[in-house]
mmCIF file with all atom_site columns, C-alpha atoms in Angstrom:
data_model
loop_
_atom_site.group_PDB
_atom_site.id
_atom_site.type_symbol
_atom_site.label_atom_id
_atom_site.label_alt_id
_atom_site.label_comp_id
_atom_site.label_asym_id
_atom_site.label_entity_id
_atom_site.label_seq_id
_atom_site.pdbx_PDB_ins_code
_atom_site.Cartn_x
_atom_site.Cartn_y
_atom_site.Cartn_z
_atom_site.occupancy
_atom_site.B_iso_or_equiv
_atom_site.pdbx_formal_charge
_atom_site.auth_seq_id
_atom_site.auth_comp_id
_atom_site.auth_asym_id
_atom_site.auth_atom_id
_atom_site.pdbx_PDB_model_num
ATOM 1   C CA . UNK A 1 1   ? 84.664  112.936 179.788 1.00 0.00 ? 1482 UNK A CA 1
ATOM 2   C CA . UNK A 1 2   ? 84.406  115.539 177.012 1.00 0.00 ? 1483 UNK A CA 1
ATOM 3   C CA . UNK A 1 3   ? 82.648  115.048 173.656 1.00 0.00 ? 1484 UNK A CA 1
ATOM 4   C CA . UNK A 1 4   ? 82.152  111.365 174.483 1.00 0.00 ? 1485 UNK A CA 1
ATOM 5   C CA . UNK A 1 5   ? 85.899  110.707 174.604 1.00 0.00 ? 1486 UNK A CA 1
ATOM 6   C CA . UNK A 1 6   ? 87.658  108.799 177.368 1.00 0.00 ? 1487 UNK A CA 1
ATOM 7   C CA . UNK A 1 7   ? 90.065  111.106 179.223 1.00 0.00 ? 1488 UNK A CA 1
ATOM 8   C CA . UNK A 1 8   ? 93.782  110.469 178.946 1.00 0.00 ? 1489 UNK A CA 1
ATOM 9   C CA . UNK A 1 9   ? 95.261  108.220 181.614 1.00 0.00 ? 1490 UNK A CA 1
ATOM 10  C CA . UNK A 1 10  ? 98.741  107.342 182.779 1.00 0.00 ? 1491 UNK A CA 1
ATOM 11  C CA . UNK A 1 11  ? 100.107 104.121 181.257 1.00 0.00 ? 1492 UNK A CA 1
ATOM 12  C CA . UNK A 1 12  ? 99.972  101.112 183.573 1.00 0.00 ? 1493 UNK A CA 1
ATOM 13  C CA . UNK A 1 13  ? 102.535 98.582  184.717 1.00 0.00 ? 1494 UNK A CA 1
ATOM 14  C CA . UNK A 1 14  ? 101.284 94.999  184.546 1.00 0.00 ? 1495 UNK A CA 1
ATOM 15  C CA . UNK A 1 15  ? 102.275 91.677  186.095 1.00 0.00 ? 1496 UNK A CA 1
ATOM 16  C CA . UNK A 1 16  ? 101.301 88.818  183.786 1.00 0.00 ? 1497 UNK A CA 1
ATOM 17  C CA . UNK A 1 17  ? 101.310 85.078  184.461 1.00 0.00 ? 1498 UNK A CA 1
ATOM 18  C CA . UNK A 1 18  ? 100.962 82.210  182.015 1.00 0.00 ? 1499 UNK A CA 1
ATOM 19  C CA . UNK A 1 19  ? 102.817 83.824  179.110 1.00 0.00 ? 1500 UNK A CA 1
ATOM 20  C CA . UNK A 1 20  ? 104.040 80.421  177.935 1.00 0.00 ? 1501 UNK A CA 1
ATOM 21  C CA . UNK A 1 21  ? 100.428 79.278  177.377 1.00 0.00 ? 1502 UNK A CA 1
ATOM 22  C CA . UNK A 1 22  ? 98.055  80.258  174.584 1.00 0.00 ? 1503 UNK A CA 1
ATOM 23  C CA . UNK A 1 23  ? 95.919  82.715  176.546 1.00 0.00 ? 1504 UNK A CA 1
ATOM 24  C CA . UNK A 1 24  ? 98.797  84.332  178.418 1.00 0.00 ? 1505 UNK A CA 1
ATOM 25  C CA . UNK A 1 25  ? 100.853 84.711  175.251 1.00 0.00 ? 1506 UNK A CA 1
ATOM 26  C CA . UNK A 1 26  ? 97.918  86.360  173.495 1.00 0.00 ? 1507 UNK A CA 1
ATOM 27  C CA . UNK A 1 27  ? 97.275  88.766  176.368 1.00 0.00 ? 1508 UNK A CA 1
ATOM 28  C CA . UNK A 1 28  ? 100.993 89.593  176.509 1.00 0.00 ? 1509 UNK A CA 1
ATOM 29  C CA . UNK A 1 29  ? 100.937 90.285  172.767 1.00 0.00 ? 1510 UNK A CA 1
ATOM 30  C CA . UNK A 1 30  ? 98.141  92.830  173.231 1.00 0.00 ? 1511 UNK A CA 1
ATOM 31  C CA . UNK A 1 31  ? 99.900  94.450  176.193 1.00 0.00 ? 1512 UNK A CA 1
ATOM 32  C CA . UNK A 1 32  ? 103.091 94.967  174.208 1.00 0.00 ? 1513 UNK A CA 1
ATOM 33  C CA . UNK A 1 33  ? 101.116 96.637  171.407 1.00 0.00 ? 1514 UNK A CA 1
ATOM 34  C CA . UNK A 1 34  ? 98.868  98.800  173.583 1.00 0.00 ? 1515 UNK A CA 1
ATOM 35  C CA . UNK A 1 35  ? 99.803  102.461 174.309 1.00 0.00 ? 1516 UNK A CA 1
ATOM 36  C CA . UNK A 1 36  ? 98.141  102.308 177.751 1.00 0.00 ? 1517 UNK A CA 1
ATOM 37  C CA . UNK A 1 37  ? 100.622 99.662  178.937 1.00 0.00 ? 1518 UNK A CA 1
ATOM 38  C CA . UNK A 1 38  ? 104.020 101.002 179.953 1.00 0.00 ? 1519 UNK A CA 1
ATOM 39  C CA . UNK A 1 39  ? 105.637 97.815  181.249 1.00 0.00 ? 1520 UNK A CA 1
ATOM 40  C CA . UNK A 1 40  ? 104.894 94.102  181.553 1.00 0.00 ? 1521 UNK A CA 1
ATOM 41  C CA . UNK A 1 41  ? 106.541 91.833  184.101 1.00 0.00 ? 1522 UNK A CA 1
ATOM 42  C CA . UNK A 1 42  ? 106.022 88.218  183.000 1.00 0.00 ? 1523 UNK A CA 1
ATOM 43  C CA . UNK A 1 43  ? 106.443 85.689  185.800 1.00 0.00 ? 1524 UNK A CA 1
ATOM 44  C CA . UNK A 1 44  ? 106.974 82.262  184.272 1.00 0.00 ? 1525 UNK A CA 1
ATOM 45  C CA . UNK A 1 45  ? 108.310 78.819  185.066 1.00 0.00 ? 1526 UNK A CA 1
ATOM 46  C CA . UNK A 1 46  ? 110.325 78.906  181.831 1.00 0.00 ? 1527 UNK A CA 1
ATOM 47  C CA . UNK A 1 47  ? 111.346 81.673  179.405 1.00 0.00 ? 1528 UNK A CA 1
ATOM 48  C CA . UNK A 1 48  ? 108.565 82.908  177.127 1.00 0.00 ? 1529 UNK A CA 1
ATOM 49  C CA . UNK A 1 49  ? 111.008 83.477  174.264 1.00 0.00 ? 1530 UNK A CA 1
ATOM 50  C CA . UNK A 1 50  ? 109.859 87.034  173.572 1.00 0.00 ? 1531 UNK A CA 1
ATOM 51  C CA . UNK A 1 51  ? 112.065 90.122  173.552 1.00 0.00 ? 1532 UNK A CA 1
ATOM 52  C CA . UNK A 1 52  ? 110.519 93.596  173.719 1.00 0.00 ? 1533 UNK A CA 1
ATOM 53  C CA . UNK A 1 53  ? 111.473 96.960  175.284 1.00 0.00 ? 1534 UNK A CA 1
ATOM 54  C CA . UNK A 1 54  ? 108.337 96.875  177.480 1.00 0.00 ? 1535 UNK A CA 1
ATOM 55  C CA . UNK A 1 55  ? 108.906 93.329  178.719 1.00 0.00 ? 1536 UNK A CA 1
ATOM 56  C CA . UNK A 1 56  ? 110.677 92.169  181.857 1.00 0.00 ? 1537 UNK A CA 1
ATOM 57  C CA . UNK A 1 57  ? 110.720 88.520  182.884 1.00 0.00 ? 1538 UNK A CA 1
ATOM 58  C CA . UNK A 1 58  ? 111.198 86.544  186.071 1.00 0.00 ? 1539 UNK A CA 1
ATOM 59  C CA . UNK A 1 59  ? 111.797 82.801  185.830 1.00 0.00 ? 1540 UNK A CA 1
ATOM 60  C CA . UNK A 1 60  ? 110.456 81.204  188.995 1.00 0.00 ? 1541 UNK A CA 1
ATOM 61  C CA . UNK A 1 61  ? 109.370 77.572  189.286 1.00 0.00 ? 1542 UNK A CA 1
ATOM 62  C CA . UNK A 1 62  ? 107.719 77.379  192.718 1.00 0.00 ? 1543 UNK A CA 1
ATOM 63  C CA . UNK A 1 63  ? 104.476 79.342  192.857 1.00 0.00 ? 1544 UNK A CA 1
ATOM 64  C CA . UNK A 1 64  ? 103.923 78.216  196.433 1.00 0.00 ? 1545 UNK A CA 1
ATOM 65  C CA . UNK A 1 65  ? 107.106 80.000  197.519 1.00 0.00 ? 1546 UNK A CA 1
ATOM 66  C CA . UNK A 1 66  ? 107.204 83.520  196.129 1.00 0.00 ? 1547 UNK A CA 1
ATOM 67  C CA . UNK A 1 67  ? 109.399 84.906  198.905 1.00 0.00 ? 1548 UNK A CA 1
ATOM 68  C CA . UNK A 1 68  ? 112.558 84.938  196.729 1.00 0.00 ? 1549 UNK A CA 1
ATOM 69  C CA . UNK A 1 69  ? 110.906 87.298  194.206 1.00 0.00 ? 1550 UNK A CA 1
ATOM 70  C CA . UNK A 1 70  ? 108.623 89.217  196.567 1.00 0.00 ? 1551 UNK A CA 1
ATOM 71  C CA . UNK A 1 71  ? 110.548 92.498  196.358 1.00 0.00 ? 1552 UNK A CA 1
ATOM 72  C CA . UNK A 1 72  ? 110.323 92.483  192.558 1.00 0.00 ? 1553 UNK A CA 1
ATOM 73  C CA . UNK A 1 73  ? 106.505 92.371  192.565 1.00 0.00 ? 1554 UNK A CA 1
ATOM 74  C CA . UNK A 1 74  ? 105.856 95.835  193.998 1.00 0.00 ? 1555 UNK A CA 1
ATOM 75  C CA . UNK A 1 75  ? 104.873 99.006  192.165 1.00 0.00 ? 1556 UNK A CA 1
ATOM 76  C CA . UNK A 1 76  ? 102.432 97.440  189.682 1.00 0.00 ? 1557 UNK A CA 1
ATOM 77  C CA . UNK A 1 77  ? 98.970  98.658  188.715 1.00 0.00 ? 1558 UNK A CA 1
ATOM 78  C CA . UNK A 1 78  ? 97.431  95.419  187.435 1.00 0.00 ? 1559 UNK A CA 1
ATOM 79  C CA . UNK A 1 79  ? 97.841  91.669  187.345 1.00 0.00 ? 1560 UNK A CA 1
ATOM 80  C CA . UNK A 1 80  ? 96.567  89.618  184.413 1.00 0.00 ? 1561 UNK A CA 1
ATOM 81  C CA . UNK A 1 81  ? 96.449  86.110  185.854 1.00 0.00 ? 1562 UNK A CA 1
ATOM 82  C CA . UNK A 1 82  ? 96.380  83.731  182.871 1.00 0.00 ? 1563 UNK A CA 1
ATOM 83  C CA . UNK A 1 83  ? 98.043  80.764  184.570 1.00 0.00 ? 1564 UNK A CA 1
ATOM 84  C CA . UNK A 1 84  ? 95.876  77.664  184.724 1.00 0.00 ? 1565 UNK A CA 1
ATOM 85  C CA . UNK A 1 85  ? 95.672  73.905  184.284 1.00 0.00 ? 1566 UNK A CA 1
ATOM 86  C CA . UNK A 1 86  ? 93.165  71.493  182.789 1.00 0.00 ? 1567 UNK A CA 1
ATOM 87  C CA . UNK A 1 87  ? 91.063  69.391  185.146 1.00 0.00 ? 1568 UNK A CA 1
ATOM 88  C CA . UNK A 1 88  ? 91.365  66.373  182.837 1.00 0.00 ? 1569 UNK A CA 1
ATOM 89  C CA . UNK A 1 89  ? 92.877  63.428  184.702 1.00 0.00 ? 1570 UNK A CA 1
ATOM 90  C CA . UNK A 1 90  ? 92.950  65.218  188.059 1.00 0.00 ? 1571 UNK A CA 1
ATOM 91  C CA . UNK A 1 91  ? 90.912  64.573  191.185 1.00 0.00 ? 1572 UNK A CA 1
ATOM 92  C CA . UNK A 1 92  ? 89.331  67.510  193.021 1.00 0.00 ? 1573 UNK A CA 1
ATOM 93  C CA . UNK A 1 93  ? 92.074  67.818  195.629 1.00 0.00 ? 1574 UNK A CA 1
ATOM 94  C CA . UNK A 1 94  ? 94.829  67.973  193.012 1.00 0.00 ? 1575 UNK A CA 1
ATOM 95  C CA . UNK A 1 95  ? 92.934  70.378  190.760 1.00 0.00 ? 1576 UNK A CA 1
ATOM 96  C CA . UNK A 1 96  ? 92.038  72.622  193.700 1.00 0.00 ? 1577 UNK A CA 1
ATOM 97  C CA . UNK A 1 97  ? 95.660  72.793  194.788 1.00 0.00 ? 1578 UNK A CA 1
ATOM 98  C CA . UNK A 1 98  ? 96.799  73.908  191.314 1.00 0.00 ? 1579 UNK A CA 1
ATOM 99  C CA . UNK A 1 99  ? 93.855  76.260  190.785 1.00 0.00 ? 1580 UNK A CA 1
ATOM 100 C CA . UNK A 1 100 ? 92.471  77.617  194.061 1.00 0.00 ? 1581 UNK A CA 1
ATOM 101 C CA . UNK A 1 101 ? 95.513  77.285  196.353 1.00 0.00 ? 1582 UNK A CA 1
ATOM 102 C CA . UNK A 1 102 ? 98.110  78.450  193.826 1.00 0.00 ? 1583 UNK A CA 1
ATOM 103 C CA . UNK A 1 103 ? 96.070  81.393  192.568 1.00 0.00 ? 1584 UNK A CA 1
ATOM 104 C CA . UNK A 1 104 ? 95.156  82.609  196.048 1.00 0.00 ? 1585 UNK A CA 1
ATOM 105 C CA . UNK A 1 105 ? 98.719  82.258  197.293 1.00 0.00 ? 1586 UNK A CA 1
ATOM 106 C CA . UNK A 1 106 ? 99.886  84.635  194.560 1.00 0.00 ? 1587 UNK A CA 1
ATOM 107 C CA . UNK A 1 107 ? 96.869  86.959  194.746 1.00 0.00 ? 1588 UNK A CA 1
ATOM 108 C CA . UNK A 1 108 ? 97.031  87.429  198.517 1.00 0.00 ? 1589 UNK A CA 1
ATOM 109 C CA . UNK A 1 109 ? 100.688 88.391  198.254 1.00 0.00 ? 1590 UNK A CA 1
ATOM 110 C CA . UNK A 1 110 ? 100.013 90.858  195.424 1.00 0.00 ? 1591 UNK A CA 1
ATOM 111 C CA . UNK A 1 111 ? 97.079  92.428  197.264 1.00 0.00 ? 1592 UNK A CA 1
ATOM 112 C CA . UNK A 1 112 ? 99.344  93.097  200.231 1.00 0.00 ? 1593 UNK A CA 1
ATOM 113 C CA . UNK A 1 113 ? 102.143 94.520  198.107 1.00 0.00 ? 1594 UNK A CA 1
ATOM 114 C CA . UNK A 1 114 ? 99.969  96.551  195.705 1.00 0.00 ? 1595 UNK A CA 1
ATOM 115 C CA . UNK A 1 115 ? 96.689  97.617  197.374 1.00 0.00 ? 1596 UNK A CA 1
ATOM 116 C CA . UNK A 1 116 ? 95.779  99.809  194.369 1.00 0.00 ? 1597 UNK A CA 1
ATOM 117 C CA . UNK A 1 117 ? 96.155  96.887  191.959 1.00 0.00 ? 1598 UNK A CA 1
ATOM 118 C CA . UNK A 1 118 ? 93.437  95.703  189.562 1.00 0.00 ? 1599 UNK A CA 1
ATOM 119 C CA . UNK A 1 119 ? 93.379  91.897  189.403 1.00 0.00 ? 1600 UNK A CA 1
ATOM 120 C CA . UNK A 1 120 ? 92.070  90.189  186.241 1.00 0.00 ? 1601 UNK A CA 1
ATOM 121 C CA . UNK A 1 121 ? 91.588  86.422  186.443 1.00 0.00 ? 1602 UNK A CA 1
ATOM 122 C CA . UNK A 1 122 ? 90.981  84.161  183.454 1.00 0.00 ? 1603 UNK A CA 1
ATOM 123 C CA . UNK A 1 123 ? 88.357  81.689  184.596 1.00 0.00 ? 1604 UNK A CA 1
ATOM 124 C CA . UNK A 1 124 ? 86.009  80.022  182.113 1.00 0.00 ? 1605 UNK A CA 1
ATOM 125 C CA . UNK A 1 125 ? 82.472  79.757  180.805 1.00 0.00 ? 1606 UNK A CA 1
ATOM 126 C CA . UNK A 1 126 ? 80.402  77.515  183.051 1.00 0.00 ? 1607 UNK A CA 1
ATOM 127 C CA . UNK A 1 127 ? 82.133  78.513  186.284 1.00 0.00 ? 1608 UNK A CA 1
ATOM 128 C CA . UNK A 1 128 ? 79.716  78.109  189.211 1.00 0.00 ? 1609 UNK A CA 1
ATOM 129 C CA . UNK A 1 129 ? 79.583  80.989  191.684 1.00 0.00 ? 1610 UNK A CA 1
ATOM 130 C CA . UNK A 1 130 ? 77.384  78.944  194.040 1.00 0.00 ? 1611 UNK A CA 1
ATOM 131 C CA . UNK A 1 131 ? 80.144  76.296  194.364 1.00 0.00 ? 1612 UNK A CA 1
ATOM 132 C CA . UNK A 1 132 ? 77.387  73.661  194.414 1.00 0.00 ? 1613 UNK A CA 1
ATOM 133 C CA . UNK A 1 133 ? 77.152  72.221  190.891 1.00 0.00 ? 1614 UNK A CA 1
ATOM 134 C CA . UNK A 1 134 ? 78.108  68.674  189.970 1.00 0.00 ? 1615 UNK A CA 1
ATOM 135 C CA . UNK A 1 135 ? 81.002  69.727  187.754 1.00 0.00 ? 1616 UNK A CA 1
ATOM 136 C CA . UNK A 1 136 ? 84.195  69.597  189.832 1.00 0.00 ? 1617 UNK A CA 1
ATOM 137 C CA . UNK A 1 137 ? 86.165  72.155  187.843 1.00 0.00 ? 1618 UNK A CA 1
ATOM 138 C CA . UNK A 1 138 ? 83.241  74.622  187.868 1.00 0.00 ? 1619 UNK A CA 1
ATOM 139 C CA . UNK A 1 139 ? 82.966  74.407  191.676 1.00 0.00 ? 1620 UNK A CA 1
ATOM 140 C CA . UNK A 1 140 ? 86.696  74.954  192.148 1.00 0.00 ? 1621 UNK A CA 1
ATOM 141 C CA . UNK A 1 141 ? 86.788  77.869  189.721 1.00 0.00 ? 1622 UNK A CA 1
ATOM 142 C CA . UNK A 1 142 ? 83.749  79.375  191.431 1.00 0.00 ? 1623 UNK A CA 1
ATOM 143 C CA . UNK A 1 143 ? 85.397  79.113  194.836 1.00 0.00 ? 1624 UNK A CA 1
ATOM 144 C CA . UNK A 1 144 ? 88.541  80.700  193.413 1.00 0.00 ? 1625 UNK A CA 1
ATOM 145 C CA . UNK A 1 145 ? 86.596  83.605  191.916 1.00 0.00 ? 1626 UNK A CA 1
ATOM 146 C CA . UNK A 1 146 ? 84.618  84.192  195.102 1.00 0.00 ? 1627 UNK A CA 1
ATOM 147 C CA . UNK A 1 147 ? 87.757  84.373  197.214 1.00 0.00 ? 1628 UNK A CA 1
ATOM 148 C CA . UNK A 1 148 ? 89.530  86.675  194.752 1.00 0.00 ? 1629 UNK A CA 1
ATOM 149 C CA . UNK A 1 149 ? 86.595  89.078  194.810 1.00 0.00 ? 1630 UNK A CA 1
ATOM 150 C CA . UNK A 1 150 ? 86.942  89.378  198.596 1.00 0.00 ? 1631 UNK A CA 1
ATOM 151 C CA . UNK A 1 151 ? 90.620  90.336  198.531 1.00 0.00 ? 1632 UNK A CA 1
ATOM 152 C CA . UNK A 1 152 ? 91.520  94.010  199.138 1.00 0.00 ? 1633 UNK A CA 1
ATOM 153 C CA . UNK A 1 153 ? 92.397  94.915  195.556 1.00 0.00 ? 1634 UNK A CA 1
ATOM 154 C CA . UNK A 1 154 ? 91.329  98.238  194.050 1.00 0.00 ? 1635 UNK A CA 1
ATOM 155 C CA . UNK A 1 155 ? 89.068  96.045  191.903 1.00 0.00 ? 1636 UNK A CA 1
ATOM 156 C CA . UNK A 1 156 ? 88.970  92.495  190.558 1.00 0.00 ? 1637 UNK A CA 1
ATOM 157 C CA . UNK A 1 157 ? 87.447  91.088  187.387 1.00 0.00 ? 1638 UNK A CA 1
ATOM 158 C CA . UNK A 1 158 ? 86.673  87.470  186.623 1.00 0.00 ? 1639 UNK A CA 1
ATOM 159 C CA . UNK A 1 159 ? 86.878  86.691  182.911 1.00 0.00 ? 1640 UNK A CA 1
ATOM 160 C CA . UNK A 1 160 ? 84.727  83.763  181.741 1.00 0.00 ? 1641 UNK A CA 1
ATOM 161 C CA . UNK A 1 161 ? 85.392  83.287  178.022 1.00 0.00 ? 1642 UNK A CA 1
ATOM 162 C CA . UNK A 1 162 ? 83.872  80.436  176.043 1.00 0.00 ? 1643 UNK A CA 1
ATOM 163 C CA . UNK A 1 163 ? 85.596  79.558  172.771 1.00 0.00 ? 1644 UNK A CA 1
ATOM 164 C CA . UNK A 1 164 ? 88.651  81.775  172.228 1.00 0.00 ? 1645 UNK A CA 1
ATOM 165 C CA . UNK A 1 165 ? 89.700  82.329  168.619 1.00 0.00 ? 1646 UNK A CA 1
ATOM 166 C CA . UNK A 1 166 ? 93.529  82.422  168.477 1.00 0.00 ? 1647 UNK A CA 1
ATOM 167 C CA . UNK A 1 167 ? 95.726  85.241  167.245 1.00 0.00 ? 1648 UNK A CA 1
ATOM 168 C CA . UNK A 1 168 ? 97.619  84.417  164.061 1.00 0.00 ? 1649 UNK A CA 1
ATOM 169 C CA . UNK A 1 169 ? 101.368 84.072  164.336 1.00 0.00 ? 1650 UNK A CA 1
ATOM 170 C CA . UNK A 1 170 ? 101.661 83.211  168.023 1.00 0.00 ? 1651 UNK A CA 1
ATOM 171 C CA . UNK A 1 171 ? 103.581 80.092  168.971 1.00 0.00 ? 1652 UNK A CA 1
ATOM 172 C CA . UNK A 1 172 ? 101.560 78.582  171.823 1.00 0.00 ? 1653 UNK A CA 1
ATOM 173 C CA . UNK A 1 173 ? 98.206  78.049  170.098 1.00 0.00 ? 1654 UNK A CA 1
ATOM 174 C CA . UNK A 1 174 ? 96.845  74.544  170.700 1.00 0.00 ? 1655 UNK A CA 1
ATOM 175 C CA . UNK A 1 175 ? 96.580  72.432  167.555 1.00 0.00 ? 1656 UNK A CA 1
ATOM 176 C CA . UNK A 1 176 ? 92.857  71.825  167.927 1.00 0.00 ? 1657 UNK A CA 1
ATOM 177 C CA . UNK A 1 177 ? 92.234  75.564  167.793 1.00 0.00 ? 1658 UNK A CA 1
ATOM 178 C CA . UNK A 1 178 ? 93.812  75.662  164.360 1.00 0.00 ? 1659 UNK A CA 1
ATOM 179 C CA . UNK A 1 179 ? 91.474  72.847  163.318 1.00 0.00 ? 1660 UNK A CA 1
ATOM 180 C CA . UNK A 1 180 ? 88.492  75.034  164.286 1.00 0.00 ? 1661 UNK A CA 1
ATOM 181 C CA . UNK A 1 181 ? 89.764  78.236  162.676 1.00 0.00 ? 1662 UNK A CA 1
ATOM 182 C CA . UNK A 1 182 ? 87.699  77.787  159.517 1.00 0.00 ? 1663 UNK A CA 1
ATOM 183 C CA . UNK A 1 183 ? 84.543  77.525  161.652 1.00 0.00 ? 1664 UNK A CA 1
ATOM 184 C CA . UNK A 1 184 ? 85.107  80.781  163.511 1.00 0.00 ? 1665 UNK A CA 1
ATOM 185 C CA . UNK A 1 185 ? 82.994  83.112  161.279 1.00 0.00 ? 1666 UNK A CA 1
ATOM 186 C CA . UNK A 1 186 ? 80.000  80.795  161.618 1.00 0.00 ? 1667 UNK A CA 1
ATOM 187 C CA . UNK A 1 187 ? 80.509  80.325  165.367 1.00 0.00 ? 1668 UNK A CA 1
ATOM 188 C CA . UNK A 1 188 ? 80.597  84.085  165.865 1.00 0.00 ? 1669 UNK A CA 1
ATOM 189 C CA . UNK A 1 189 ? 77.265  84.479  164.067 1.00 0.00 ? 1670 UNK A CA 1
ATOM 190 C CA . UNK A 1 190 ? 75.535  81.461  165.609 1.00 0.00 ? 1671 UNK A CA 1
ATOM 191 C CA . UNK A 1 191 ? 76.883  81.748  169.168 1.00 0.00 ? 1672 UNK A CA 1
ATOM 192 C CA . UNK A 1 192 ? 77.854  85.410  169.706 1.00 0.00 ? 1673 UNK A CA 1
ATOM 193 C CA . UNK A 1 193 ? 77.505  85.081  173.465 1.00 0.00 ? 1674 UNK A CA 1
ATOM 194 C CA . UNK A 1 194 ? 80.030  82.265  173.655 1.00 0.00 ? 1675 UNK A CA 1
ATOM 195 C CA . UNK A 1 195 ? 82.786  83.230  171.217 1.00 0.00 ? 1676 UNK A CA 1
ATOM 196 C CA . UNK A 1 196 ? 85.523  85.875  171.420 1.00 0.00 ? 1677 UNK A CA 1
ATOM 197 C CA . UNK A 1 197 ? 88.961  86.422  169.960 1.00 0.00 ? 1678 UNK A CA 1
ATOM 198 C CA . UNK A 1 198 ? 92.148  86.299  171.974 1.00 0.00 ? 1679 UNK A CA 1
ATOM 199 C CA . UNK A 1 199 ? 92.748  89.871  170.830 1.00 0.00 ? 1680 UNK A CA 1
ATOM 200 C CA . UNK A 1 200 ? 89.427  90.938  172.378 1.00 0.00 ? 1681 UNK A CA 1
ATOM 201 C CA . UNK A 1 201 ? 90.277  89.181  175.631 1.00 0.00 ? 1682 UNK A CA 1
ATOM 202 C CA . UNK A 1 202 ? 93.623  90.953  175.937 1.00 0.00 ? 1683 UNK A CA 1
ATOM 203 C CA . UNK A 1 203 ? 92.235  94.346  175.015 1.00 0.00 ? 1684 UNK A CA 1
ATOM 204 C CA . UNK A 1 204 ? 89.319  93.970  177.426 1.00 0.00 ? 1685 UNK A CA 1
ATOM 205 C CA . UNK A 1 205 ? 91.653  93.122  180.294 1.00 0.00 ? 1686 UNK A CA 1
ATOM 206 C CA . UNK A 1 206 ? 93.701  96.230  179.579 1.00 0.00 ? 1687 UNK A CA 1
ATOM 207 C CA . UNK A 1 207 ? 90.582  98.380  179.392 1.00 0.00 ? 1688 UNK A CA 1
ATOM 208 C CA . UNK A 1 208 ? 89.174  97.056  182.671 1.00 0.00 ? 1689 UNK A CA 1
ATOM 209 C CA . UNK A 1 209 ? 92.507  97.737  184.358 1.00 0.00 ? 1690 UNK A CA 1
ATOM 210 C CA . UNK A 1 210 ? 92.656  101.299 183.039 1.00 0.00 ? 1691 UNK A CA 1
ATOM 211 C CA . UNK A 1 211 ? 89.002  102.395 182.986 1.00 0.00 ? 1692 UNK A CA 1
ATOM 212 C CA . UNK A 1 212 ? 87.108  99.746  184.961 1.00 0.00 ? 1693 UNK A CA 1
ATOM 213 C CA . UNK A 1 213 ? 84.167  97.597  183.865 1.00 0.00 ? 1694 UNK A CA 1
ATOM 214 C CA . UNK A 1 214 ? 80.467  97.474  184.690 1.00 0.00 ? 1695 UNK A CA 1
ATOM 215 C CA . UNK A 1 215 ? 80.563  94.021  186.273 1.00 0.00 ? 1696 UNK A CA 1
ATOM 216 C CA . UNK A 1 216 ? 83.067  91.985  188.254 1.00 0.00 ? 1697 UNK A CA 1
ATOM 217 C CA . UNK A 1 217 ? 82.174  88.857  186.247 1.00 0.00 ? 1698 UNK A CA 1
ATOM 218 C CA . UNK A 1 218 ? 82.586  89.148  182.487 1.00 0.00 ? 1699 UNK A CA 1
ATOM 219 C CA . UNK A 1 219 ? 81.244  86.609  180.003 1.00 0.00 ? 1700 UNK A CA 1
ATOM 220 C CA . UNK A 1 220 ? 82.171  86.446  176.325 1.00 0.00 ? 1701 UNK A CA 1
ATOM 221 C CA . UNK A 1 221 ? 79.519  88.961  175.273 1.00 0.00 ? 1702 UNK A CA 1
ATOM 222 C CA . UNK A 1 222 ? 80.649  91.381  178.011 1.00 0.00 ? 1703 UNK A CA 1
ATOM 223 C CA . UNK A 1 223 ? 84.291  90.962  177.006 1.00 0.00 ? 1704 UNK A CA 1
ATOM 224 C CA . UNK A 1 224 ? 83.545  91.770  173.369 1.00 0.00 ? 1705 UNK A CA 1
ATOM 225 C CA . UNK A 1 225 ? 81.415  94.774  174.365 1.00 0.00 ? 1706 UNK A CA 1
ATOM 226 C CA . UNK A 1 226 ? 84.139  96.125  176.648 1.00 0.00 ? 1707 UNK A CA 1
ATOM 227 C CA . UNK A 1 227 ? 86.574  96.383  173.740 1.00 0.00 ? 1708 UNK A CA 1
ATOM 228 C CA . UNK A 1 228 ? 84.114  98.549  171.818 1.00 0.00 ? 1709 UNK A CA 1
ATOM 229 C CA . UNK A 1 229 ? 83.589  101.127 174.543 1.00 0.00 ? 1710 UNK A CA 1
ATOM 230 C CA . UNK A 1 230 ? 85.068  104.570 173.976 1.00 0.00 ? 1711 UNK A CA 1
#
């Protein structure tokens, strides 16, 4: 590093999941704008509806059988795993299958195909690394994070955002986020350790993939700080 500036790096190629959801769409938006991202391969169950010179897309419904697309998942530098489901209305076995089992099935394959890959996983504030707390979703997320951190990636980062302020103009923002938009300035002042923007989340994931981060588990305050590093 010279004069406090980050040295130039080669642009990265990214696999992204969950682009048809709010978080994944926002992260994709940042990737398509960012000069450090050369290409994005979005793997979705349905088309994301976005056209861009950097974007490639695979439509694949069965995440428990990735064999048909295996050969198309090689040669990538990072994976931004934004695919997830709510625990509402699900028992632990069902939620674990759609969170732990599905995520690890994909991650283990990617680790084998791309050993120099950086894996970024969107988890959530309150995730329990001890896997012992009373909250079912927090235990399952904690178990998922712990297993991901043991896989042979170049590095892995667990993102634990709290409230995520949406990016204007994107199509997959949940309605209740719009209802809270007017509160965002106050939330940022009152709860700075629990509030980030979707833009910050996307930019932090790109930065951790390109330059690394100080910790493998990143909370909202860490995510915001990562975007400000030079």
